[in-house]
Tab-separated table of C-alpha atoms in Angstrom:
chain	number	residue	atom	x	y	z
A	1	MET	CA	32.127	1.942	-12.629
A	2	LYS	CA	31.207	5.540	-13.509
A	3	ASP	CA	30.990	4.770	-17.231
A	4	LYS	CA	28.764	1.754	-16.572
A	5	ILE	CA	26.346	3.817	-14.483
A	6	LEU	CA	26.213	6.579	-17.104
A	7	ARG	CA	25.540	4.034	-19.877
A	8	ASN	CA	22.727	2.490	-17.863
A	9	LEU	CA	21.215	5.920	-17.204
A	10	GLU	CA	21.196	6.649	-20.927
A	11	LYS	CA	19.548	3.304	-21.574
A	12	LEU	CA	16.785	4.179	-19.112
A	13	LYS	CA	16.169	7.437	-20.973
A	14	GLU	CA	16.051	5.673	-24.356
A	15	GLU	CA	13.476	3.184	-23.030
A	16	ASN	CA	11.323	5.929	-21.437
A	17	LEU	CA	12.056	4.471	-18.014
A	18	TYR	CA	14.088	7.367	-16.590
A	19	ARG	CA	12.594	8.737	-13.377
A	20	GLU	CA	12.796	12.210	-11.929
A	21	MET	CA	11.187	13.756	-8.872
A	22	PRO	CA	8.603	16.393	-9.768
A	23	GLU	CA	9.342	19.826	-8.350
A	24	MET	CA	6.210	20.573	-6.383
A	25	ALA	CA	5.540	22.589	-3.272
A	26	GLU	CA	3.297	19.928	-1.717
A	27	GLY	CA	2.046	16.610	-3.042
A	28	ALA	CA	-0.392	15.152	-0.513
A	29	GLY	CA	-3.267	17.604	-0.725
A	30	LYS	CA	-6.288	17.877	-2.984
A	31	TYR	CA	-4.289	20.030	-5.394
A	32	ILE	CA	-0.677	19.837	-6.513
A	33	LYS	CA	1.201	23.002	-7.437
A	34	LEU	CA	3.822	22.449	-10.119
A	35	ASN	CA	5.668	25.214	-11.997
A	36	ASP	CA	3.139	27.761	-10.700
A	37	LYS	CA	0.222	25.734	-12.076
A	38	GLU	CA	-2.363	23.866	-9.998
A	39	TYR	CA	-3.487	20.298	-10.742
A	40	LEU	CA	-6.160	18.085	-9.231
A	41	ASN	CA	-4.295	15.352	-7.365
A	42	LEU	CA	-5.124	11.866	-8.649
A	43	SER	CA	-1.791	10.330	-7.663
A	44	SER	CA	-1.543	10.541	-3.875
A	45	ASN	CA	-2.361	7.585	-1.612
A	46	ASN	CA	-3.872	10.026	0.897
A	47	TYR	CA	-7.183	8.373	-0.035
A	48	LEU	CA	-9.406	9.955	2.618
A	49	GLY	CA	-7.688	13.337	2.719
A	50	LEU	CA	-7.216	12.963	6.471
A	51	SER	CA	-3.906	14.843	6.486
A	52	GLU	CA	-5.920	17.992	5.757
A	53	LEU	CA	-8.224	17.608	8.762
A	54	GLU	CA	-7.754	20.153	11.549
A	55	SER	CA	-8.473	17.504	14.213
A	56	VAL	CA	-5.656	15.304	12.887
A	57	ARG	CA	-3.243	18.221	12.727
A	58	GLU	CA	-4.146	19.253	16.247
A	59	GLU	CA	-3.266	15.775	17.552
A	60	ALA	CA	0.121	16.065	15.827
A	61	LYS	CA	0.723	19.514	17.329
A	62	LYS	CA	-0.271	18.321	20.791
A	63	ALA	CA	2.205	15.441	20.539
A	64	VAL	CA	4.994	17.902	19.719
A	65	ASP	CA	3.981	20.141	22.621
A	66	ASP	CA	3.919	17.174	25.020
A	67	PHE	CA	6.920	15.161	23.800
A	68	GLY	CA	9.070	17.288	21.479
A	69	THR	CA	10.187	16.656	17.903
A	70	THR	CA	12.048	13.347	18.200
A	71	SER	CA	11.862	10.100	20.102
A	72	GLY	CA	15.636	10.200	20.534
A	73	ALA	CA	16.276	6.453	20.414
A	74	SER	CA	14.804	3.107	19.495
A	75	ARG	CA	11.678	1.950	21.324
A	76	ILE	CA	13.573	-0.611	23.401
A	77	VAL	CA	16.087	1.960	24.678
A	78	THR	CA	14.408	5.282	25.574
A	79	GLY	CA	12.422	6.126	22.427
A	80	ASN	CA	9.083	5.091	23.869
A	81	PHE	CA	6.350	7.399	25.142
A	82	SER	CA	2.838	6.753	26.358
A	83	ILE	CA	1.268	7.674	22.999
A	84	TYR	CA	3.206	4.878	21.267
A	85	ASP	CA	1.605	2.361	23.615
A	86	GLN	CA	-1.773	4.047	23.066
A	87	LEU	CA	-1.435	3.659	19.289
A	88	GLU	CA	-0.483	-0.009	19.522
A	89	SER	CA	-3.395	-0.706	21.836
A	90	ARG	CA	-5.759	1.056	19.411
A	91	MET	CA	-4.417	-0.908	16.449
A	92	ALA	CA	-4.707	-4.252	18.250
A	93	ASN	CA	-8.354	-3.480	19.051
A	94	TYR	CA	-8.942	-2.094	15.560
A	95	LYS	CA	-7.674	-5.306	13.970
A	96	ASN	CA	-9.203	-7.565	16.634
A	97	LYS	CA	-5.819	-9.069	17.519
A	98	GLN	CA	-4.075	-9.566	20.851
A	99	LYS	CA	-1.201	-7.164	20.163
A	100	SER	CA	0.270	-4.836	17.571
A	101	LEU	CA	3.685	-3.325	16.911
A	102	VAL	CA	4.408	-0.027	15.145
A	103	PHE	CA	7.253	0.336	12.624
A	104	ASN	CA	8.908	3.289	10.909
A	105	SER	CA	7.369	2.401	7.534
A	106	GLY	CA	5.375	-0.302	5.803
A	107	TYR	CA	8.598	-1.383	4.138
A	108	ALA	CA	10.299	-1.799	7.517
A	109	ALA	CA	7.271	-3.717	8.806
A	110	ASN	CA	7.395	-6.235	5.956
A	111	LEU	CA	11.145	-6.680	6.337
A	112	ALA	CA	10.488	-7.450	9.994
A	113	VAL	CA	7.582	-9.838	9.383
A	114	TYR	CA	9.393	-12.117	6.972
A	115	SER	CA	12.892	-11.913	8.428
A	116	THR	CA	11.574	-12.965	11.861
A	117	LEU	CA	8.843	-15.476	10.946
A	118	ALA	CA	10.633	-17.189	8.048
A	119	SER	CA	14.037	-18.855	7.809
A	120	ARG	CA	16.026	-21.115	5.499
A	121	ASP	CA	13.700	-23.955	6.483
A	122	THR	CA	10.603	-22.023	5.353
A	123	LEU	CA	8.785	-21.944	2.031
A	124	VAL	CA	6.956	-18.677	1.339
A	125	PHE	CA	4.243	-18.866	-1.312
A	126	SER	CA	3.922	-15.344	-2.657
A	127	ASP	CA	1.579	-13.822	-5.259
A	128	LYS	CA	3.586	-12.682	-8.299
A	129	LEU	CA	2.209	-9.140	-7.973
A	130	ASN	CA	2.986	-8.714	-4.278
A	131	ASN	CA	4.749	-5.443	-3.522
A	132	ALA	CA	8.507	-5.048	-3.368
A	133	SER	CA	8.740	-4.912	0.431
A	134	ILE	CA	7.254	-8.423	0.712
A	135	ILE	CA	9.715	-9.731	-1.871
A	136	ASP	CA	12.654	-8.058	-0.116
A	137	GLY	CA	11.534	-9.304	3.298
A	138	ILE	CA	11.454	-12.875	2.004
A	139	LYS	CA	14.921	-12.462	0.482
A	140	LEU	CA	16.268	-11.120	3.770
A	141	SER	CA	14.855	-14.095	5.674
A	142	GLY	CA	16.766	-16.624	3.576
A	143	ALA	CA	13.523	-18.531	2.963
A	144	LYS	CA	12.753	-20.076	-0.397
A	145	GLN	CA	10.238	-17.918	-2.246
A	146	ILE	CA	7.745	-19.759	-4.435
A	147	ARG	CA	5.755	-17.301	-6.534
A	148	TYR	CA	2.306	-18.304	-7.721
A	149	LYS	CA	0.439	-16.742	-10.640
A	150	HIS	CA	-1.435	-13.598	-9.715
A	151	ASN	CA	-4.707	-14.446	-7.970
A	152	ASP	CA	-4.502	-18.004	-9.314
A	153	THR	CA	-5.452	-20.131	-6.317
A	154	ALA	CA	-5.390	-23.304	-8.436
A	155	ASP	CA	-1.707	-22.627	-9.109
A	156	LEU	CA	-1.183	-21.903	-5.403
A	157	GLU	CA	-2.823	-25.180	-4.419
A	158	ALA	CA	-0.746	-27.146	-6.916
A	159	LEU	CA	2.434	-25.634	-5.464
A	160	LEU	CA	1.322	-26.294	-1.887
A	161	GLU	CA	0.558	-29.899	-2.788
A	162	LYS	CA	3.941	-30.267	-4.482
A	163	HIS	CA	5.681	-29.092	-1.303
A	164	SER	CA	3.274	-30.629	1.202
A	165	ASN	CA	6.138	-32.386	3.022
A	166	CYS	CA	7.602	-29.042	4.108
A	167	THR	CA	6.661	-28.341	7.730
A	168	GLU	CA	7.180	-24.543	7.612
A	169	LYS	CA	4.952	-22.804	5.081
A	170	ILE	CA	3.734	-19.215	4.746
A	171	ILE	CA	1.240	-17.779	2.267
A	172	ALA	CA	1.904	-14.090	1.606
A	173	THR	CA	-0.439	-11.734	-0.203
A	174	ASP	CA	-1.431	-8.128	-0.611
A	175	SER	CA	-5.102	-7.516	0.090
A	176	ILE	CA	-5.366	-4.715	-2.495
A	177	PHE	CA	-2.696	-4.918	-5.177
A	178	SER	CA	-1.209	-1.456	-5.439
A	179	MET	CA	-0.820	-1.149	-9.209
A	180	ASP	CA	-3.953	-3.045	-10.279
A	181	GLY	CA	-6.521	-2.133	-7.635
A	182	ASP	CA	-7.850	-5.688	-7.470
A	183	THR	CA	-8.155	-7.785	-4.311
A	184	CYS	CA	-6.824	-11.198	-3.353
A	185	PHE	CA	-9.002	-14.324	-3.176
A	186	LEU	CA	-8.779	-14.528	0.592
A	187	TYR	CA	-11.546	-17.122	1.041
A	188	LYS	CA	-9.561	-19.665	-0.937
A	189	ILE	CA	-6.194	-18.606	0.479
A	190	THR	CA	-7.285	-19.103	4.097
A	191	ALA	CA	-8.910	-22.435	3.220
A	192	LEU	CA	-5.698	-23.620	1.571
A	193	ALA	CA	-3.640	-22.393	4.516
A	194	GLU	CA	-5.775	-24.467	6.869
A	195	LYS	CA	-5.615	-27.521	4.601
A	196	TYR	CA	-1.828	-27.427	4.189
A	197	GLY	CA	-0.841	-26.045	7.589
A	198	ALA	CA	0.474	-22.692	6.384
A	199	LEU	CA	0.740	-19.379	8.224
A	200	THR	CA	-1.138	-16.553	6.467
A	201	ILE	CA	0.219	-13.002	6.201
A	202	ILE	CA	-1.815	-10.238	4.553
A	203	ASP	CA	-0.581	-6.775	3.606
A	204	GLU	CA	-3.453	-4.324	4.116
A	205	ALA	CA	-1.488	-1.197	3.151
A	206	HIS	CA	-4.025	0.085	0.611
A	207	ALA	CA	-7.095	-1.315	2.391
A	208	THR	CA	-6.550	0.072	5.908
A	209	GLY	CA	-8.929	2.966	6.454
A	210	VAL	CA	-10.993	2.200	3.343
A	211	LEU	CA	-12.435	-1.326	3.362
A	212	GLY	CA	-14.182	-3.070	6.249
A	213	ARG	CA	-15.333	0.248	7.777
A	214	GLY	CA	-11.657	1.153	7.921
A	215	ARG	CA	-10.370	-2.100	9.352
A	216	GLY	CA	-9.252	-3.604	6.052
A	217	PHE	CA	-10.169	-6.169	3.432
A	218	ALA	CA	-10.032	-9.197	5.745
A	219	HIS	CA	-12.656	-7.531	7.959
A	220	GLU	CA	-14.702	-6.506	4.919
A	221	ILE	CA	-15.286	-10.138	3.998
A	222	GLY	CA	-15.388	-11.546	7.527
A	223	LEU	CA	-12.087	-13.412	7.471
A	224	ALA	CA	-9.981	-11.367	9.876
A	225	ASP	CA	-9.810	-14.216	12.398
A	226	LYS	CA	-8.598	-16.605	9.683
A	227	VAL	CA	-5.510	-14.468	8.981
A	228	ASP	CA	-2.533	-15.016	11.291
A	229	VAL	CA	-0.634	-11.781	10.665
A	230	HIS	CA	-2.134	-8.460	9.584
A	231	MET	CA	0.293	-5.857	8.300
A	232	GLY	CA	-0.504	-2.375	7.036
A	233	THR	CA	0.501	1.262	6.882
A	234	PHE	CA	-0.488	4.626	8.298
A	235	SER	CA	0.932	6.492	5.300
A	236	LYS	CA	-1.962	6.009	2.915
A	237	ALA	CA	-5.631	6.334	3.889
A	238	LEU	CA	-4.696	7.344	7.454
A	239	GLY	CA	-2.763	10.349	6.131
A	240	SER	CA	0.229	9.904	8.440
A	241	PHE	CA	3.361	7.724	8.307
A	242	GLY	CA	4.649	4.363	9.514
A	243	GLY	CA	3.562	0.743	9.479
A	244	TYR	CA	2.014	-1.767	11.847
A	245	VAL	CA	1.765	-5.500	12.432
A	246	ALA	CA	-1.142	-6.987	14.389
A	247	ALA	CA	-1.184	-10.635	15.477
A	248	ASP	CA	-1.303	-12.973	18.461
A	249	GLU	CA	0.792	-11.937	21.429
A	250	TYR	CA	3.543	-14.527	20.912
A	251	ILE	CA	4.177	-13.341	17.332
A	252	ILE	CA	4.433	-9.680	18.336
A	253	ASP	CA	6.687	-10.538	21.294
A	254	TRP	CA	8.975	-12.528	18.981
A	255	MET	CA	9.143	-9.670	16.481
A	256	ARG	CA	9.888	-7.120	19.186
A	257	ASN	CA	12.859	-9.263	20.237
A	258	LYS	CA	14.178	-10.258	16.801
A	259	ALA	CA	13.111	-7.708	14.145
A	260	ARG	CA	16.206	-5.757	13.147
A	261	SER	CA	14.229	-2.995	11.394
A	262	PHE	CA	12.506	-2.383	14.748
A	263	ILE	CA	15.394	-2.863	17.182
A	264	PHE	CA	17.988	-0.825	15.280
A	265	SER	CA	15.857	2.182	14.246
A	266	THR	CA	15.079	5.367	16.103
A	267	SER	CA	11.326	5.266	16.571
A	268	LEU	CA	8.889	7.550	14.770
A	269	PRO	CA	8.695	11.164	16.005
A	270	PRO	CA	5.813	12.008	18.362
A	271	ALA	CA	4.032	14.221	15.790
A	272	VAL	CA	3.598	11.243	13.472
A	273	ILE	CA	2.162	9.087	16.246
A	274	GLY	CA	-0.194	11.889	17.247
A	275	ALA	CA	-1.432	12.335	13.676
A	276	THR	CA	-2.108	8.612	13.342
A	277	ILE	CA	-4.090	8.560	16.589
A	278	GLY	CA	-6.046	11.550	15.296
A	279	SER	CA	-6.912	9.709	12.079
A	280	LEU	CA	-8.054	6.623	13.974
A	281	LYS	CA	-10.264	8.774	16.196
A	282	HIS	CA	-11.836	10.321	13.093
A	283	LEU	CA	-12.479	6.901	11.548
A	284	ALA	CA	-14.061	5.708	14.771
A	285	LYS	CA	-16.595	8.551	14.400
A	286	TYR	CA	-17.076	8.178	10.644
A	287	PRO	CA	-16.360	4.545	9.695
A	288	GLU	CA	-18.534	4.806	6.584
A	289	ILE	CA	-16.298	7.232	4.667
A	290	GLY	CA	-14.259	4.481	3.009
A	291	GLY	CA	-17.463	3.055	1.597
A	292	ARG	CA	-18.313	6.426	0.056
A	293	LEU	CA	-14.949	6.441	-1.686
A	294	LEU	CA	-15.455	2.917	-3.022
A	295	ASP	CA	-18.894	3.823	-4.394
A	296	ALA	CA	-17.420	6.797	-6.261
A	297	ALA	CA	-14.594	4.625	-7.596
A	298	GLU	CA	-17.116	2.130	-8.954
A	299	ASP	CA	-18.959	4.909	-10.770
A	300	LEU	CA	-15.750	6.293	-12.314
A	301	ARG	CA	-14.507	2.840	-13.285
A	302	PHE	CA	-17.813	2.094	-15.049
A	303	TYR	CA	-17.529	5.395	-16.944
A	304	LEU	CA	-13.937	4.720	-18.028
A	305	GLN	CA	-14.808	1.219	-19.175
A	306	GLY	CA	-17.669	2.701	-21.185
A	307	LEU	CA	-15.130	4.885	-22.998
A	308	GLY	CA	-13.184	1.743	-23.882
A	309	PHE	CA	-10.323	2.040	-21.388
A	310	ASP	CA	-8.839	-1.139	-19.892
A	311	THR	CA	-9.098	-0.865	-16.098
A	312	GLY	CA	-7.925	-4.432	-15.453
A	313	GLY	CA	-9.498	-6.191	-12.497
A	314	SER	CA	-9.784	-3.089	-10.323
A	315	SER	CA	-12.549	-3.112	-7.712
A	316	THR	CA	-11.183	-0.448	-5.339
A	317	GLN	CA	-10.121	3.196	-5.189
A	318	ILE	CA	-7.021	2.332	-7.249
A	319	ILE	CA	-7.969	2.392	-10.932
A	320	PRO	CA	-5.349	1.545	-13.577
A	321	ILE	CA	-5.743	2.526	-17.202
A	322	ILE	CA	-3.524	0.011	-18.941
A	323	LEU	CA	-1.953	1.469	-22.088
A	324	GLY	CA	0.930	-0.954	-22.670
A	325	ASP	CA	3.609	1.278	-24.192
A	326	ASN	CA	5.875	3.367	-21.942
A	327	LYS	CA	5.895	6.393	-24.240
A	328	ARG	CA	2.119	6.275	-24.616
A	329	ALA	CA	1.677	6.330	-20.841
A	330	LEU	CA	3.910	9.396	-20.558
A	331	MET	CA	2.033	11.135	-23.389
A	332	ALA	CA	-1.293	10.419	-21.678
A	333	LYS	CA	0.043	11.864	-18.433
A	334	GLU	CA	1.104	15.076	-20.192
A	335	PHE	CA	-2.282	15.321	-21.957
A	336	LEU	CA	-4.159	15.072	-18.667
A	337	MET	CA	-1.891	17.656	-17.052
A	338	ALA	CA	-2.950	20.065	-19.781
A	339	LYS	CA	-6.522	19.369	-18.615
A	340	GLY	CA	-5.624	20.130	-15.004
A	341	LEU	CA	-5.231	16.550	-13.681
A	342	TYR	CA	-2.092	15.033	-12.182
A	343	VAL	CA	-2.130	11.260	-12.771
A	344	ALA	CA	0.887	8.979	-12.288
A	345	ALA	CA	2.362	7.158	-15.296
A	346	ILE	CA	3.583	3.774	-14.050
A	347	ARG	CA	6.172	1.841	-16.042
A	348	PRO	CA	8.347	-1.274	-15.628
A	349	PRO	CA	9.819	-2.541	-13.402
A	350	THR	CA	7.010	-1.338	-11.117
A	351	VAL	CA	4.581	-3.161	-13.424
A	352	PRO	CA	5.239	-5.990	-15.923
A	353	VAL	CA	6.783	-5.174	-19.300
A	354	ASN	CA	4.247	-3.953	-21.888
A	355	SER	CA	1.716	-3.018	-19.204
A	356	ALA	CA	2.609	0.648	-18.638
A	357	ARG	CA	-0.380	2.517	-17.336
A	358	LEU	CA	-1.936	5.511	-15.733
A	359	ARG	CA	-2.685	4.847	-12.075
A	360	LEU	CA	-5.601	6.785	-10.647
A	361	SER	CA	-5.727	7.073	-6.875
A	362	LEU	CA	-9.218	8.317	-6.180
A	363	ARG	CA	-9.579	10.472	-3.070
A	364	LEU	CA	-12.572	11.300	-0.919
A	365	ASP	CA	-11.878	15.046	-1.034
A	366	ILE	CA	-12.051	15.306	-4.847
A	367	LEU	CA	-15.424	13.646	-5.382
A	368	GLY	CA	-16.922	17.054	-6.113
A	369	GLU	CA	-14.671	17.224	-9.185
A	370	MET	CA	-15.922	14.068	-10.888
A	371	ASP	CA	-17.371	15.924	-13.882
A	372	LYS	CA	-13.989	17.521	-14.548
A	373	ILE	CA	-12.243	14.147	-14.225
A	374	LYS	CA	-14.666	12.410	-16.582
A	375	SER	CA	-14.430	15.223	-19.128
A	376	ALA	CA	-10.632	15.022	-19.185
A	377	PHE	CA	-10.634	11.268	-19.799
A	378	LYS	CA	-13.255	11.606	-22.502
A	379	ALA	CA	-10.970	14.093	-24.238
A	380	LEU	CA	-8.008	11.715	-23.807
A	381	LYS	CA	-9.966	8.948	-25.523
A	382	GLU	CA	-11.011	11.250	-28.361
A	383	ALA	CA	-7.373	12.291	-28.820
A	384	GLY	CA	-6.505	8.649	-29.521
A	385	ILE	CA	-3.521	8.513	-27.202
């Protein structure tokens, strides 16, 4: 067994797929410090920079002062405090749903959604570029997963028609696809769900806090009521940690009773809940800030395309620069670091083979540095990497 693992590790290195954790003092802020050098952070999902806000930090500190450092148990035993109920009430109102349920991570939330709502009698129609937690949740449920071509609703409809006799159907999709920055075709998806009697589940992880005045992509385009289950995270634009599911009361009640990732986990510590509440309070005061980020992303994307870079179908704050070759992506990352930018190099299996890329996560708190960012990418293009 040892020899097999060592051989596979060497193979990863040969294929430029070997991963290591960067040694940095802190990775969520505007700047990253690595080996005593400072880099502008274009890799964090802390899209709005809310983790840096004093008001958010004060809510976290207050939660520690009031409730301590741990919840001490799962929510259904003794690990439940008043602020947990406050957060779920806020999220239900925020998403315009009857109830919500908080989970320890977005990954845990997706495991819960699919393992409780799907079974061996269910067909789950899933976009081929959906994130790993959706795929794993479907696997855990025992349902049959039918993957349709990315954002190809004609392919989805053909598959739904082929399996129209099945009485239990779910359509699963990300709202913003995390490695491409494009959005799903929700108008068509909800219409097909209605036509074929399917439940719709949308993962708003990268849209929560940014689109729809913070409420997500489904709200942005006026289709929130057409989606049965809204899932998302607090760990990205909200600058905190954890996941949520918002839906009709009967769905949340069922999940609370059957979701193993909820029942058998110690609940999130009070500081995390406090920080999330603080972020939601800030967004309630300034719901337009996500729109400012999207406007800046559009400007940067237009500039990069003008240089000849392939940004795929991105229309959000996530901007890929698709380079294809693994080694080329790593070289581009190193080049940009020399220019003072920290940009993630994404390689298979996170993205399809031959689509290695740089993944820019634009943040609200670095918009004053756009000239520096543009200059660095201009130099990268001139270097021919």
